[in-house]
Amino acid sequence: MKSLKSKQLGIWFALIAEILLLTILTSSIDGESGFESTFLNWTNLSQVIRALSFIAIMAVGQSVVIITGGIDLGVGSMMGLTGVVTAWLLTQGVGIVPAMVLALFAGLAGGFANGMLITQMKLPPFIVTLGMMSIARGLAFAITGGETIRSLPKEFLEIGQGELLNIPLPILVMVLF
């Protein structure tokens, strides 16, 4: 029971720390801090949060694994592979929604393989997910040949680069999920 209270207290401390950090940052951006900053402005802050949002979204899924006492070393590589699959399908003329759905199925297949190897074959999760990390990276490299996939549809790029009410869409997705 005592550890539960400690965990709850830790969550509150983290929340207070985040609020204090945001207060300091926003007061610096508004110019109330007494100095003029060319670095600490809304444009730079939104770019940093935009870059962070992709990791934060991925961390939501990873946290479920960690909470249940597991480990998955391949999450980042699998995210990269699904991105590559999506981009490659788009360059092949597949529509945005079907490409995203097919890429999610590719990620689902990797997760299913991990789950089967760990639960049915009783292999260590560390080894299985380390192997899946290598497989996902290898497949992504094989698909792209090590080259950047270019000429993606403007509508697709809008998902990661667009804004709604002057707030970048990835930040909104991060906050909602």
Coordinates of N, CA and C in Angstrom, one line a residue:
M1 N 0.8 -1.2 0.0 CA 0.0 0.0 0.0 C 0.9 1.2 0.0
K2 N 2.0 1.1 0.7 CA 2.9 2.3 0.8 C 3.5 2.6 -0.5
S3 N 3.8 1.6 -1.3 CA 4.4 1.8 -2.6 C 3.4 2.5 -3.6
L4 N 2.1 2.2 -3.4 CA 1.1 2.9 -4.3 C 1.1 4.3 -4.0
K5 N 1.1 4.7 -2.7 CA 1.1 6.1 -2.3 C 2.4 6.8 -2.9
S6 N 3.5 6.1 -2.8 CA 4.8 6.7 -3.3 C 4.7 6.9 -4.8
K7 N 4.1 6.0 -5.6 CA 3.9 6.2 -7.0 C 3.0 7.3 -7.3
Q8 N 1.9 7.4 -6.5 CA 0.9 8.6 -6.8 C 1.6 9.9 -6.5
L9 N 2.4 9.9 -5.4 CA 3.1 11.1 -5.1 C 4.1 11.5 -6.2
G10 N 4.8 10.5 -6.7 CA 5.7 10.7 -7.8 C 5.0 11.3 -9.0
I11 N 3.9 10.8 -9.3 CA 3.1 11.4 -10.5 C 2.8 12.8 -10.2
W12 N 2.3 13.2 -9.0 CA 2.0 14.6 -8.7 C 3.3 15.4 -8.8
F13 N 4.4 15.0 -8.3 CA 5.6 15.7 -8.4 C 6.0 16.0 -9.9
A14 N 5.8 15.0 -10.7 CA 6.1 15.1 -12.1 C 5.2 16.1 -12.8
L15 N 3.9 16.1 -12.4 CA 3.0 17.0 -13.0 C 3.3 18.5 -12.6
I16 N 3.6 18.6 -11.3 CA 4.0 20.0 -10.8 C 5.3 20.5 -11.5
A17 N 6.2 19.6 -11.7 CA 7.5 20.0 -12.4 C 7.2 20.4 -13.8
E18 N 6.3 19.7 -14.5 CA 5.9 20.0 -15.9 C 5.2 21.4 -15.9
I19 N 4.3 21.6 -15.0 CA 3.6 22.9 -14.9 C 4.6 24.1 -14.7
L20 N 5.6 23.9 -13.7 CA 6.6 24.9 -13.5 C 7.4 25.1 -14.7
L21 N 7.9 24.1 -15.4 CA 8.7 24.2 -16.6 C 7.9 25.0 -17.6
L22 N 6.7 24.6 -17.9 CA 5.9 25.3 -18.9 C 5.7 26.8 -18.5
T23 N 5.5 27.1 -17.2 CA 5.3 28.4 -16.7 C 6.6 29.3 -17.0
I24 N 7.7 28.7 -16.7 CA 9.0 29.4 -16.9 C 9.2 29.6 -18.4
L25 N 8.9 28.6 -19.2 CA 9.1 28.7 -20.7 C 8.1 29.8 -21.3
T26 N 6.9 29.7 -20.9 CA 5.9 30.7 -21.4 C 6.2 32.1 -21.0
S27 N 6.6 32.3 -19.7 CA 7.0 33.6 -19.3 C 8.2 34.1 -20.1
S28 N 9.1 33.3 -20.4 CA 10.3 33.7 -21.2 C 9.9 34.0 -22.6
I29 N 8.9 33.3 -23.1 CA 8.4 33.6 -24.5 C 7.7 34.9 -24.5
D30 N 6.9 35.1 -23.6 CA 6.1 36.4 -23.5 C 6.9 37.6 -23.2
G31 N 8.2 37.4 -22.8 CA 9.0 38.5 -22.5 C 8.9 39.0 -21.1
E32 N 8.2 38.3 -20.3 CA 8.1 38.7 -18.9 C 9.3 38.4 -18.0
S33 N 10.2 37.7 -18.6 CA 11.4 37.3 -17.8 C 12.5 38.4 -17.7
G34 N 12.3 39.5 -18.4 CA 13.2 40.6 -18.3 C 14.3 40.5 -19.3
F35 N 14.4 39.5 -20.2 CA 15.4 39.5 -21.3 C 14.7 39.1 -22.6
E36 N 15.3 39.6 -23.6 CA 14.8 39.3 -25.0 C 15.5 38.1 -25.5
S37 N 14.7 37.1 -25.9 CA 15.3 35.9 -26.4 C 14.9 35.6 -27.8
T38 N 16.0 35.4 -28.6 CA 15.7 35.0 -30.0 C 15.6 33.5 -30.1
F39 N 16.0 32.8 -29.1 CA 15.9 31.3 -29.2 C 14.5 30.8 -28.6
L40 N 14.2 31.4 -27.5 CA 13.0 30.9 -26.8 C 11.8 31.6 -27.3
N41 N 11.3 31.2 -28.4 CA 10.0 31.8 -29.0 C 9.1 30.7 -29.4
W42 N 7.9 31.0 -29.7 CA 6.9 30.0 -30.1 C 7.3 29.2 -31.2
T43 N 7.9 29.7 -32.3 CA 8.3 29.0 -33.4 C 9.3 27.8 -33.0
N44 N 10.3 28.2 -32.3 CA 11.3 27.2 -31.9 C 10.7 26.2 -30.9
L45 N 9.9 26.6 -30.0 CA 9.3 25.7 -29.0 C 8.4 24.8 -29.7
S46 N 7.6 25.2 -30.7 CA 6.7 24.4 -31.4 C 7.4 23.3 -32.2
Q47 N 8.6 23.7 -32.8 CA 9.3 22.8 -33.6 C 9.9 21.7 -32.7
V48 N 10.4 22.1 -31.5 CA 10.9 21.1 -30.5 C 9.8 20.1 -30.1
I49 N 8.7 20.7 -29.8 CA 7.6 19.8 -29.3 C 7.1 19.0 -30.5
R50 N 7.1 19.5 -31.7 CA 6.7 18.7 -32.9 C 7.6 17.5 -33.0
A51 N 8.9 17.7 -32.9 CA 9.8 16.6 -33.0 C 9.6 15.6 -31.9
L52 N 9.4 16.1 -30.7 CA 9.2 15.3 -29.5 C 7.9 14.5 -29.6
S53 N 6.9 15.0 -30.3 CA 5.6 14.4 -30.3 C 5.6 13.0 -30.9
F54 N 6.4 12.7 -31.9 CA 6.5 11.4 -32.5 C 7.0 10.4 -31.5
I55 N 8.0 10.8 -30.7 CA 8.5 9.9 -29.6 C 7.5 9.7 -28.5
A56 N 6.8 10.8 -28.2 CA 5.8 10.7 -27.1 C 4.7 9.7 -27.5
I57 N 4.2 9.8 -28.8 CA 3.2 8.9 -29.2 C 3.6 7.5 -29.2
M58 N 4.9 7.2 -29.6 CA 5.4 5.9 -29.5 C 5.6 5.4 -28.1
A59 N 5.9 6.3 -27.2 CA 6.1 6.0 -25.8 C 4.8 5.5 -25.1
V60 N 3.7 6.0 -25.6 CA 2.4 5.5 -25.1 C 2.3 4.0 -25.2
G61 N 2.6 3.5 -26.4 CA 2.5 2.1 -26.7 C 3.6 1.3 -25.9
Q62 N 4.8 1.9 -25.8 CA 5.8 1.2 -25.1 C 5.5 1.2 -23.6
S63 N 4.8 2.2 -23.1 CA 4.5 2.2 -21.6 C 3.6 1.1 -21.3
V64 N 2.7 0.7 -22.2 CA 1.8 -0.5 -21.9 C 2.7 -1.7 -21.7
V65 N 3.7 -1.9 -22.5 CA 4.6 -3.1 -22.4 C 5.3 -3.0 -21.1
I66 N 5.8 -1.9 -20.8 CA 6.6 -1.8 -19.5 C 5.8 -2.0 -18.3
I67 N 4.5 -1.4 -18.3 CA 3.6 -1.6 -17.2 C 3.3 -3.0 -16.9
T68 N 3.2 -3.8 -18.0 CA 2.9 -5.2 -17.8 C 4.1 -6.1 -17.5
G69 N 5.3 -5.4 -17.3 CA 6.5 -6.1 -16.9 C 7.3 -6.6 -18.1
G70 N 7.0 -6.2 -19.3 CA 7.7 -6.7 -20.5 C 8.7 -5.8 -20.9
I71 N 9.3 -6.1 -22.1 CA 10.3 -5.3 -22.7 C 10.2 -5.4 -24.2
D72 N 10.3 -4.4 -24.9 CA 10.2 -4.4 -26.4 C 11.3 -3.5 -26.9
L73 N 12.4 -4.0 -27.4 CA 13.5 -3.2 -27.9 C 13.2 -2.7 -29.4
G74 N 12.3 -3.4 -30.0 CA 12.0 -3.1 -31.4 C 11.0 -2.0 -31.8
V75 N 10.5 -1.3 -30.8 CA 9.4 -0.4 -31.0 C 9.8 0.7 -32.0
G76 N 10.9 1.3 -31.8 CA 11.4 2.4 -32.7 C 11.7 1.9 -34.1
S77 N 12.3 0.7 -34.2 CA 12.6 0.2 -35.5 C 11.3 -0.2 -36.2
M78 N 10.3 -0.8 -35.5 CA 9.0 -1.1 -36.1 C 8.3 0.1 -36.5
M79 N 8.4 1.2 -35.8 CA 7.8 2.5 -36.2 C 8.4 3.0 -37.5
G80 N 9.7 2.8 -37.5 CA 10.4 3.2 -38.8 C 10.0 2.4 -40.0
L81 N 9.9 1.1 -39.7 CA 9.4 0.2 -40.8 C 8.0 0.5 -41.3
T82 N 7.1 0.8 -40.4 CA 5.8 1.1 -40.8 C 5.7 2.4 -41.6
G83 N 6.6 3.4 -41.2 CA 6.7 4.6 -41.9 C 7.3 4.4 -43.3
V84 N 8.2 3.5 -43.4 CA 8.8 3.2 -44.8 C 7.8 2.5 -45.6
V85 N 7.1 1.5 -45.0 CA 6.0 0.8 -45.8 C 5.0 1.8 -46.3
T86 N 4.5 2.7 -45.4 CA 3.6 3.7 -45.8 C 4.1 4.5 -47.0
A87 N 5.3 5.1 -46.8 CA 5.9 5.9 -47.9 C 6.0 5.2 -49.2
W88 N 6.5 3.9 -49.1 CA 6.7 3.2 -50.3 C 5.4 2.9 -51.0
L89 N 4.4 2.5 -50.3 CA 3.1 2.3 -50.9 C 2.5 3.5 -51.5
L90 N 2.7 4.7 -50.9 CA 2.3 5.9 -51.5 C 3.0 6.2 -52.8
T91 N 4.2 5.9 -52.9 CA 5.0 6.1 -54.2 C 4.5 5.1 -55.2
Q92 N 3.9 4.0 -54.8 CA 3.4 3.0 -55.8 C 2.0 3.3 -56.2
G93 N 1.4 4.4 -55.8 CA 0.1 4.8 -56.2 C -1.1 4.4 -55.3
V94 N -0.7 3.8 -54.2 CA -1.8 3.4 -53.2 C -2.3 4.6 -52.5
G95 N -3.5 4.7 -52.2 CA -4.1 5.8 -51.5 C -3.6 6.0 -50.1
I96 N -3.8 7.1 -49.5 CA -3.2 7.4 -48.2 C -3.8 6.5 -47.1
V97 N -5.1 6.4 -47.1 CA -5.7 5.5 -46.0 C -5.4 4.1 -46.2
P98 N -5.5 3.5 -47.4 CA -5.1 2.1 -47.6 C -3.6 1.9 -47.3
A99 N -2.7 2.8 -47.6 CA -1.3 2.7 -47.3 C -1.1 2.7 -45.8
M100 N -1.7 3.5 -45.1 CA -1.6 3.6 -43.7 C -2.1 2.3 -43.0
V101 N -3.2 1.8 -43.5 CA -3.8 0.6 -43.0 C -2.9 -0.6 -43.2
L102 N -2.4 -0.7 -44.5 CA -1.4 -1.8 -44.8 C -0.2 -1.7 -43.9
A103 N 0.3 -0.5 -43.7 CA 1.5 -0.4 -42.9 C 1.2 -0.8 -41.4
L104 N 0.0 -0.5 -41.0 CA -0.4 -0.9 -39.6 C -0.4 -2.4 -39.5
F105 N -0.9 -3.1 -40.6 CA -0.9 -4.5 -40.6 C 0.6 -5.1 -40.6
A106 N 1.5 -4.4 -41.3 CA 2.9 -4.8 -41.2 C 3.4 -4.7 -39.8
G107 N 3.1 -3.6 -39.1 CA 3.5 -3.5 -37.7 C 2.8 -4.6 -36.8
L108 N 1.5 -4.8 -37.1 CA 0.8 -5.9 -36.4 C 1.4 -7.2 -36.6
A109 N 1.8 -7.5 -37.8 CA 2.5 -8.8 -38.1 C 3.8 -8.9 -37.3
G110 N 4.5 -7.9 -37.2 CA 5.8 -7.9 -36.3 C 5.4 -8.1 -34.9
G111 N 4.4 -7.4 -34.4 CA 4.0 -7.6 -33.0 C 3.5 -9.0 -32.7
F112 N 2.7 -9.5 -33.7 CA 2.1 -10.9 -33.5 C 3.3 -11.9 -33.5
A113 N 4.3 -11.7 -34.4 CA 5.4 -12.6 -34.4 C 6.1 -12.6 -33.0
N114 N 6.4 -11.4 -32.5 CA 7.0 -11.2 -31.2 C 6.2 -12.0 -30.1
G115 N 4.9 -11.7 -30.1 CA 4.0 -12.3 -29.1 C 4.0 -13.9 -29.2
M116 N 4.0 -14.4 -30.4 CA 3.9 -15.8 -30.6 C 5.3 -16.5 -30.1
L117 N 6.4 -15.8 -30.5 CA 7.7 -16.4 -30.1 C 7.9 -16.3 -28.6
I118 N 7.4 -15.3 -28.0 CA 7.6 -15.1 -26.5 C 6.6 -16.0 -25.7
T119 N 5.3 -16.0 -26.1 CA 4.3 -16.8 -25.3 C 4.3 -18.2 -25.7
Q120 N 4.3 -18.6 -26.9 CA 4.2 -20.0 -27.3 C 5.5 -20.7 -27.3
M121 N 6.6 -20.1 -27.8 CA 7.8 -20.8 -27.8 C 8.7 -20.5 -26.6
K122 N 8.2 -19.7 -25.7 CA 8.8 -19.4 -24.4 C 10.2 -18.8 -24.6
L123 N 10.5 -18.1 -25.7 CA 11.8 -17.4 -25.9 C 11.8 -16.1 -25.0
P124 N 13.0 -15.8 -24.6 CA 13.2 -14.5 -23.8 C 12.8 -13.3 -24.6
P125 N 11.9 -12.4 -24.0 CA 11.5 -11.2 -24.7 C 12.6 -10.3 -25.1
F126 N 13.7 -10.3 -24.3 CA 14.8 -9.4 -24.7 C 15.4 -9.9 -26.0
I127 N 15.6 -11.2 -26.2 CA 16.2 -11.7 -27.4 C 15.3 -11.6 -28.6
V128 N 14.0 -11.9 -28.4 CA 13.0 -11.8 -29.5 C 12.9 -10.4 -30.0
T129 N 12.7 -9.5 -29.1 CA 12.5 -8.1 -29.5 C 13.8 -7.5 -30.1
L130 N 15.0 -7.9 -29.6 CA 16.2 -7.5 -30.2 C 16.3 -8.0 -31.6
G131 N 15.9 -9.3 -31.8 CA 15.9 -9.8 -33.2 C 14.9 -9.1 -34.1
M132 N 13.7 -8.8 -33.6 CA 12.7 -8.0 -34.4 C 13.2 -6.6 -34.7
M133 N 14.0 -6.0 -33.8 CA 14.5 -4.7 -34.1 C 15.4 -4.8 -35.3
S134 N 16.3 -5.8 -35.4 CA 17.2 -6.0 -36.5 C 16.4 -6.3 -37.8
I135 N 15.4 -7.2 -37.7 CA 14.6 -7.5 -38.8 C 13.9 -6.3 -39.4
A136 N 13.3 -5.5 -38.5 CA 12.6 -4.3 -39.0 C 13.5 -3.3 -39.6
R137 N 14.7 -3.1 -39.0 CA 15.7 -2.2 -39.7 C 16.2 -2.7 -41.0
G138 N 16.4 -4.0 -41.0 CA 16.8 -4.6 -42.3 C 15.8 -4.5 -43.4
L139 N 14.5 -4.8 -43.1 CA 13.5 -4.7 -44.0 C 13.3 -3.2 -44.5
A140 N 13.4 -2.3 -43.6 CA 13.3 -0.9 -44.0 C 14.4 -0.5 -44.9
F141 N 15.6 -1.0 -44.6 CA 16.8 -0.7 -45.5 C 16.6 -1.4 -46.9
A142 N 16.1 -2.6 -46.9 CA 15.9 -3.3 -48.1 C 14.9 -2.7 -49.0
I143 N 13.8 -2.1 -48.4 CA 12.8 -1.5 -49.2 C 13.3 -0.2 -49.8
T144 N 14.0 0.6 -49.0 CA 14.5 1.9 -49.4 C 15.8 1.9 -50.2
G145 N 16.6 0.8 -50.0 CA 17.9 0.8 -50.5 C 18.8 1.8 -49.9
G146 N 18.5 2.2 -48.7 CA 19.2 3.3 -48.0 C 19.0 4.7 -48.5
E147 N 18.0 4.8 -49.4 CA 17.7 6.2 -49.9 C 16.4 6.7 -49.3
T148 N 16.3 8.0 -49.3 CA 15.1 8.7 -48.8 C 14.0 8.5 -49.8
I149 N 12.8 8.2 -49.3 CA 11.7 8.1 -50.2 C 11.1 9.5 -50.4
R150 N 11.1 9.9 -51.6 CA 10.6 11.3 -51.9 C 9.3 11.3 -52.7
S151 N 8.8 12.4 -53.1 CA 7.6 12.6 -53.9 C 6.4 12.0 -53.2
L152 N 6.2 12.3 -51.9 CA 5.0 11.9 -51.2 C 3.9 12.9 -51.5
P153 N 2.7 12.4 -51.5 CA 1.5 13.3 -51.7 C 1.5 14.5 -50.7
K154 N 1.1 15.6 -51.1 CA 1.0 16.8 -50.3 C 0.0 16.6 -49.1
E155 N -1.1 15.9 -49.4 CA -2.1 15.6 -48.4 C -1.5 14.7 -47.3
F156 N -0.6 13.8 -47.6 CA 0.0 12.9 -46.6 C 1.0 13.7 -45.8
L157 N 1.8 14.6 -46.4 CA 2.7 15.4 -45.7 C 2.0 16.3 -44.7
E158 N 0.8 16.7 -45.0 CA 0.1 17.6 -44.2 C -0.2 17.0 -42.8
I159 N -0.3 15.7 -42.7 CA -0.5 15.0 -41.5 C 0.6 15.3 -40.5
G160 N 1.8 15.3 -40.9 CA 3.0 15.6 -40.0 C 3.4 17.0 -40.0
Q161 N 3.1 17.8 -41.0 CA 3.6 19.2 -41.1 C 2.5 20.2 -41.0
G162 N 1.2 19.8 -41.0 CA 0.1 20.7 -41.0 C -0.2 21.3 -39.6
E163 N -1.1 22.3 -39.6 CA -1.4 23.0 -38.4 C -3.0 23.1 -38.3
L164 N -3.5 23.2 -37.1 CA -4.9 23.4 -36.9 C -4.9 24.5 -35.8
L165 N -5.5 25.6 -36.1 CA -5.6 26.8 -35.2 C -4.1 27.2 -34.7
N166 N -3.2 27.1 -35.7 CA -1.8 27.5 -35.4 C -1.1 26.6 -34.5
I167 N -1.6 25.4 -34.3 CA -1.0 24.4 -33.5 C -0.6 23.2 -34.4
P168 N 0.6 22.8 -34.4 CA 1.0 21.7 -35.3 C 0.2 20.4 -35.0
L169 N -0.2 19.7 -36.1 CA -1.1 18.5 -35.9 C -0.4 17.4 -35.1
P170 N 0.9 17.2 -35.2 CA 1.5 16.1 -34.4 C 1.4 16.4 -32.9
I171 N 1.4 17.7 -32.5 CA 1.3 18.1 -31.1 C -0.1 17.8 -30.7
L172 N -1.1 18.1 -31.5 CA -2.5 17.8 -31.1 C -2.7 16.3 -31.0
V173 N -2.2 15.5 -31.9 CA -2.3 14.0 -31.8 C -1.6 13.6 -30.5
M174 N -0.5 14.1 -30.2 CA 0.2 13.7 -28.9 C -0.6 14.0 -27.7
V175 N -1.2 15.2 -27.7 CA -2.0 15.6 -26.5 C -3.3 14.8 -26.4
L176 N -3.9 14.4 -27.5 CA -5.1 13.7 -27.5 C -4.9 12.2 -27.1
F177 N -3.7 11.7 -27.4 CA -3.5 10.3 -27.1 C -2.5 10.1 -26.0

